[in-house]
mmCIF file of C-alpha atoms in Angstrom:
data_model
loop_
_atom_site.group_PDB
_atom_site.id
_atom_site.type_symbol
_atom_site.label_atom_id
_atom_site.label_comp_id
_atom_site.label_asym_id
_atom_site.label_seq_id
_atom_site.Cartn_x
_atom_site.Cartn_y
_atom_site.Cartn_z
ATOM 1 C CA MET T 1 -7.059 -24.739 9.772
ATOM 2 C CA THR T 2 -3.743 -24.835 11.550
ATOM 3 C CA THR T 3 -2.857 -26.831 14.611
ATOM 4 C CA LYS T 4 -0.558 -26.036 17.507
ATOM 5 C CA THR T 5 2.067 -28.373 16.040
ATOM 6 C CA HIS T 6 1.757 -26.737 12.607
ATOM 7 C CA ASP T 7 2.323 -23.342 14.231
ATOM 8 C CA GLN T 8 5.281 -24.659 16.263
ATOM 9 C CA LEU T 9 6.943 -25.919 13.089
ATOM 10 C CA ILE T 10 6.286 -22.658 11.210
ATOM 11 C CA ASN T 11 7.633 -20.644 14.153
ATOM 12 C CA ALA T 12 10.754 -22.822 14.442
ATOM 13 C CA ALA T 13 11.340 -22.586 10.697
ATOM 14 C CA MET T 14 10.943 -18.802 10.847
ATOM 15 C CA THR T 15 13.553 -18.543 13.593
ATOM 16 C CA LEU T 16 16.055 -20.750 11.772
ATOM 17 C CA PHE T 17 15.544 -19.401 8.248
ATOM 18 C CA ALA T 18 15.770 -15.815 9.527
ATOM 19 C CA ALA T 19 19.278 -16.568 10.806
ATOM 20 C CA ASN T 20 20.558 -19.096 8.238
ATOM 21 C CA ASP T 21 20.558 -19.712 4.518
ATOM 22 C CA TYR T 22 18.090 -22.297 3.274
ATOM 23 C CA GLY T 23 20.798 -24.890 2.594
ATOM 24 C CA ASN T 24 22.131 -24.641 6.159
ATOM 25 C CA VAL T 25 18.820 -25.479 7.831
ATOM 26 C CA THR T 26 18.055 -29.172 8.149
ATOM 27 C CA THR T 27 14.819 -30.879 9.096
ATOM 28 C CA ARG T 28 16.567 -32.161 12.235
ATOM 29 C CA LYS T 29 17.391 -28.585 13.292
ATOM 30 C CA ILE T 30 13.797 -27.538 12.665
ATOM 31 C CA VAL T 31 12.275 -30.313 14.766
ATOM 32 C CA ALA T 32 14.803 -29.696 17.546
ATOM 33 C CA GLU T 33 13.838 -25.986 17.568
ATOM 34 C CA ALA T 34 10.122 -26.880 17.487
ATOM 35 C CA GLY T 35 10.443 -29.564 20.145
ATOM 36 C CA VAL T 36 8.763 -32.254 18.036
ATOM 37 C CA ALA T 37 9.845 -35.527 16.424
ATOM 38 C CA LEU T 38 11.025 -35.756 12.816
ATOM 39 C CA PRO T 39 8.030 -37.858 11.711
ATOM 40 C CA THR T 40 5.786 -35.015 12.925
ATOM 41 C CA LEU T 41 7.380 -32.614 10.443
ATOM 42 C CA HIS T 42 6.944 -35.166 7.652
ATOM 43 C CA ARG T 43 3.316 -35.739 8.613
ATOM 44 C CA HIS T 44 2.511 -32.020 8.512
ATOM 45 C CA PHE T 45 4.671 -30.842 5.602
ATOM 46 C CA ASP T 46 6.352 -33.904 4.064
ATOM 47 C CA THR T 47 9.567 -32.010 3.196
ATOM 48 C CA LYS T 48 11.672 -29.056 4.299
ATOM 49 C CA GLU T 49 10.778 -27.284 1.057
ATOM 50 C CA ASN T 50 7.046 -27.666 1.710
ATOM 51 C CA LEU T 51 7.503 -26.274 5.230
ATOM 52 C CA PHE T 52 9.569 -23.383 3.868
ATOM 53 C CA ARG T 53 6.918 -22.620 1.243
ATOM 54 C CA ALA T 54 4.155 -22.706 3.879
ATOM 55 C CA MET T 55 6.174 -20.331 6.074
ATOM 56 C CA VAL T 56 6.765 -17.899 3.172
ATOM 57 C CA LYS T 57 3.095 -18.095 2.171
ATOM 58 C CA GLU T 58 1.984 -17.211 5.703
ATOM 59 C CA THR T 59 4.496 -14.338 5.800
ATOM 60 C CA CYS T 60 3.241 -12.981 2.462
ATOM 61 C CA GLN T 61 -0.368 -13.308 3.640
ATOM 62 C CA ARG T 62 0.492 -11.289 6.751
ATOM 63 C CA LEU T 63 2.077 -8.609 4.590
ATOM 64 C CA ASP T 64 -0.940 -8.615 2.279
ATOM 65 C CA GLY T 65 -3.216 -8.232 5.302
ATOM 66 C CA ILE T 66 -1.185 -5.272 6.528
ATOM 67 C CA ARG T 67 -1.324 -3.749 3.059
ATOM 68 C CA ASP T 68 -5.109 -4.177 2.937
ATOM 69 C CA THR T 69 -5.530 -2.633 6.396
ATOM 70 C CA LEU T 70 -3.302 0.214 5.334
ATOM 71 C CA LEU T 71 -5.360 0.732 2.185
ATOM 72 C CA ASP T 72 -8.490 1.156 4.312
ATOM 73 C CA GLN T 73 -6.711 3.734 6.477
ATOM 74 C CA LEU T 74 -5.278 5.553 3.464
ATOM 75 C CA SER T 75 -8.683 6.118 1.918
ATOM 76 C CA GLU T 76 -9.006 8.956 4.432
ATOM 77 C CA ALA T 77 -5.589 10.521 3.681
ATOM 78 C CA ASP T 78 -5.654 14.037 2.263
ATOM 79 C CA ASN T 79 -2.510 13.719 0.152
ATOM 80 C CA HIS T 80 0.188 11.336 -1.047
ATOM 81 C CA ARG T 81 2.689 12.512 1.565
ATOM 82 C CA GLN T 82 0.317 11.278 4.279
ATOM 83 C CA ILE T 83 0.113 7.964 2.443
ATOM 84 C CA ILE T 84 3.919 7.610 2.414
ATOM 85 C CA GLU T 85 4.160 8.470 6.107
ATOM 86 C CA ALA T 86 1.377 6.056 7.070
ATOM 87 C CA ALA T 87 2.896 3.274 4.953
ATOM 88 C CA ILE T 88 6.361 3.694 6.460
ATOM 89 C CA ARG T 89 4.994 3.770 10.014
ATOM 90 C CA THR T 90 2.809 0.713 9.436
ATOM 91 C CA PHE T 91 5.540 -1.408 7.864
ATOM 92 C CA LEU T 92 8.097 -0.232 10.422
ATOM 93 C CA GLU T 93 5.787 -1.386 13.218
ATOM 94 C CA PHE T 94 5.408 -4.764 11.491
ATOM 95 C CA ALA T 95 9.186 -5.065 11.103
ATOM 96 C CA VAL T 96 10.150 -4.170 14.653
ATOM 97 C CA SER T 97 7.389 -6.201 16.322
ATOM 98 C CA ASP T 98 8.944 -9.384 14.892
ATOM 99 C CA PRO T 99 11.924 -8.895 12.550
ATOM 100 C CA ARG T 100 12.086 -12.572 11.540
ATOM 101 C CA PRO T 101 9.654 -12.426 8.565
ATOM 102 C CA LEU T 102 11.556 -9.590 6.894
ATOM 103 C CA ARG T 103 14.875 -11.254 7.694
ATOM 104 C CA VAL T 104 13.645 -14.364 5.897
ATOM 105 C CA LEU T 105 12.607 -12.294 2.875
ATOM 106 C CA VAL T 106 15.943 -10.449 2.844
ATOM 107 C CA ARG T 107 17.802 -13.754 2.975
ATOM 108 C CA MET T 108 15.668 -15.172 0.174
ATOM 109 C CA SER T 109 16.571 -12.249 -2.066
ATOM 110 C CA SER T 110 20.232 -13.260 -2.002
ATOM 111 C CA ASP T 111 20.187 -16.994 -1.225
ATOM 112 C CA PRO T 112 20.485 -19.043 -4.421
ATOM 113 C CA THR T 113 19.610 -22.254 -2.552
ATOM 114 C CA ALA T 114 16.170 -21.025 -1.396
ATOM 115 C CA PRO T 115 12.986 -21.571 -3.405
ATOM 116 C CA ARG T 116 12.266 -17.995 -4.485
ATOM 117 C CA ASP T 117 9.231 -18.162 -6.757
ATOM 118 C CA GLN T 118 6.755 -17.191 -3.997
ATOM 119 C CA TYR T 119 8.978 -14.336 -2.894
ATOM 120 C CA THR T 120 9.336 -13.053 -6.447
ATOM 121 C CA GLU T 121 5.595 -13.234 -7.094
ATOM 122 C CA SER T 122 4.728 -11.446 -3.843
ATOM 123 C CA ARG T 123 7.401 -8.776 -4.412
ATOM 124 C CA ASP T 124 6.151 -8.134 -7.952
ATOM 125 C CA GLN T 125 2.542 -7.773 -6.786
ATOM 126 C CA PHE T 126 3.613 -5.344 -4.070
ATOM 127 C CA LEU T 127 5.712 -3.292 -6.512
ATOM 128 C CA ASN T 128 2.829 -3.095 -8.975
ATOM 129 C CA TYR T 129 0.598 -1.862 -6.166
ATOM 130 C CA MET T 130 3.157 0.778 -5.110
ATOM 131 C CA VAL T 131 3.684 2.021 -8.678
ATOM 132 C CA GLU T 132 -0.078 2.478 -9.089
ATOM 133 C CA LEU T 133 -0.474 4.159 -5.698
ATOM 134 C CA PHE T 134 1.845 7.107 -6.202
ATOM 135 C CA PRO T 135 1.698 9.703 -8.980
ATOM 136 C CA SER T 136 5.413 10.073 -9.712
ATOM 137 C CA LYS T 137 7.401 12.290 -12.050
ATOM 138 C CA LEU T 138 9.422 9.214 -12.966
ATOM 139 C CA PRO T 139 8.862 6.740 -15.782
ATOM 140 C CA THR T 140 7.237 3.545 -14.461
ATOM 141 C CA ASP T 141 10.335 1.374 -14.985
ATOM 142 C CA GLU T 142 12.556 3.790 -13.062
ATOM 143 C CA LEU T 143 10.034 4.148 -10.239
ATOM 144 C CA ARG T 144 9.770 0.357 -10.013
ATOM 145 C CA LEU T 145 13.569 0.009 -9.854
ATOM 146 C CA ARG T 146 13.864 2.708 -7.197
ATOM 147 C CA LEU T 147 11.122 1.071 -5.134
ATOM 148 C CA GLN T 148 12.927 -2.281 -5.288
ATOM 149 C CA PHE T 149 16.140 -0.719 -3.979
ATOM 150 C CA PHE T 150 14.241 1.213 -1.315
ATOM 151 C CA LEU T 151 12.423 -1.932 -0.121
ATOM 152 C CA LEU T 152 15.691 -3.867 0.012
ATOM 153 C CA GLY T 153 17.357 -1.100 2.037
ATOM 154 C CA PHE T 154 14.286 -0.693 4.262
ATOM 155 C CA SER T 155 14.198 -4.432 4.994
ATOM 156 C CA ARG T 156 17.888 -4.644 5.778
ATOM 157 C CA LEU T 157 17.840 -1.536 7.939
ATOM 158 C CA VAL T 158 14.781 -2.314 10.033
ATOM 159 C CA THR T 159 15.964 -5.866 10.684
ATOM 160 C CA ALA T 160 19.377 -4.722 11.906
ATOM 161 C CA ASP T 161 20.269 -5.119 15.559
ATOM 162 C CA ARG T 162 18.632 -2.371 17.616
ATOM 163 C CA GLN T 163 21.919 -1.477 19.308
ATOM 164 C CA GLU T 164 23.450 -0.918 15.886
ATOM 165 C CA ILE T 165 20.566 1.369 14.907
ATOM 166 C CA CYS T 166 21.016 3.289 18.178
ATOM 167 C CA ALA T 167 24.722 3.727 17.426
ATOM 168 C CA ILE T 168 24.013 4.889 13.855
ATOM 169 C CA ALA T 169 21.372 7.348 15.082
ATOM 170 C CA GLY T 170 23.650 8.564 17.887
ATOM 171 C CA LYS T 171 21.049 7.687 20.513
ATOM 172 C CA LYS T 172 21.372 5.750 23.755
ATOM 173 C CA SER T 173 18.068 3.896 23.603
ATOM 174 C CA TRP T 174 15.734 2.334 21.065
ATOM 175 C CA LYS T 175 12.988 4.687 22.263
ATOM 176 C CA GLU T 176 15.153 7.644 21.186
ATOM 177 C CA ALA T 177 16.457 6.013 17.993
ATOM 178 C CA ARG T 178 13.168 4.796 16.557
ATOM 179 C CA PRO T 179 11.746 8.259 15.664
ATOM 180 C CA VAL T 180 15.064 9.092 13.964
ATOM 181 C CA LEU T 181 14.838 5.869 11.942
ATOM 182 C CA GLU T 182 11.198 6.554 11.068
ATOM 183 C CA GLU T 183 11.919 10.108 9.901
ATOM 184 C CA MET T 184 14.898 8.961 7.832
ATOM 185 C CA LEU T 185 12.838 6.247 6.151
ATOM 186 C CA ILE T 186 10.050 8.724 5.357
ATOM 187 C CA ARG T 187 12.550 11.113 3.756
ATOM 188 C CA MET T 188 14.104 8.271 1.781
ATOM 189 C CA ALA T 189 10.638 7.233 0.585
ATOM 190 C CA TYR T 190 9.886 10.801 -0.585
ATOM 191 C CA ASP T 191 13.157 10.877 -2.510
ATOM 192 C CA THR T 192 12.518 7.442 -3.976
ATOM 193 C CA VAL T 193 9.031 8.160 -5.259
ATOM 194 C CA GLU T 194 9.534 11.771 -6.406
ATOM 195 C CA LEU T 195 5.878 12.635 -6.123
ATOM 196 C CA ALA T 196 4.298 14.586 -8.916
ATOM 197 C CA ASP T 197 2.801 17.921 -7.837
#
């Protein structure tokens, strides 16, 4: 059971770790962002690392929940192309509703100072799930590698500044640019997976 203070600390950590490498975020910055005293952080999490791990765990649980919801929806899909489209739309909605969780995961993938074992475990479970989901023409190792690169590109792209995405898409507003982004991601996913007939 979480408390309001627990959630404040997780939210503050999410904001700071989404914008900064692990080593550049101090407990003092976290409590200032959360609006609580330093002993409060220590009482709830003891250390910055424990808070970071709790934040990553909650993020991974949210992603797992989205995946499970998506699985229920996909049971009614007629073909694998519908599955790809539904997956892209679902994860795009998650990413644009609050880009911080994906920004944290993107940072973790390249930040040698961050504890990465949870990220690695969650990524591997997700990749295994994706490899099993799609009948591909590709050998499993190649499909897995392609999916890793696709997920990295997807995460970086959907967490970019919206104005930048509008400029790339040649659109004036996010409302106009989002369908272009969605269609591009769906095409990239098709190319990545190379579905078997």
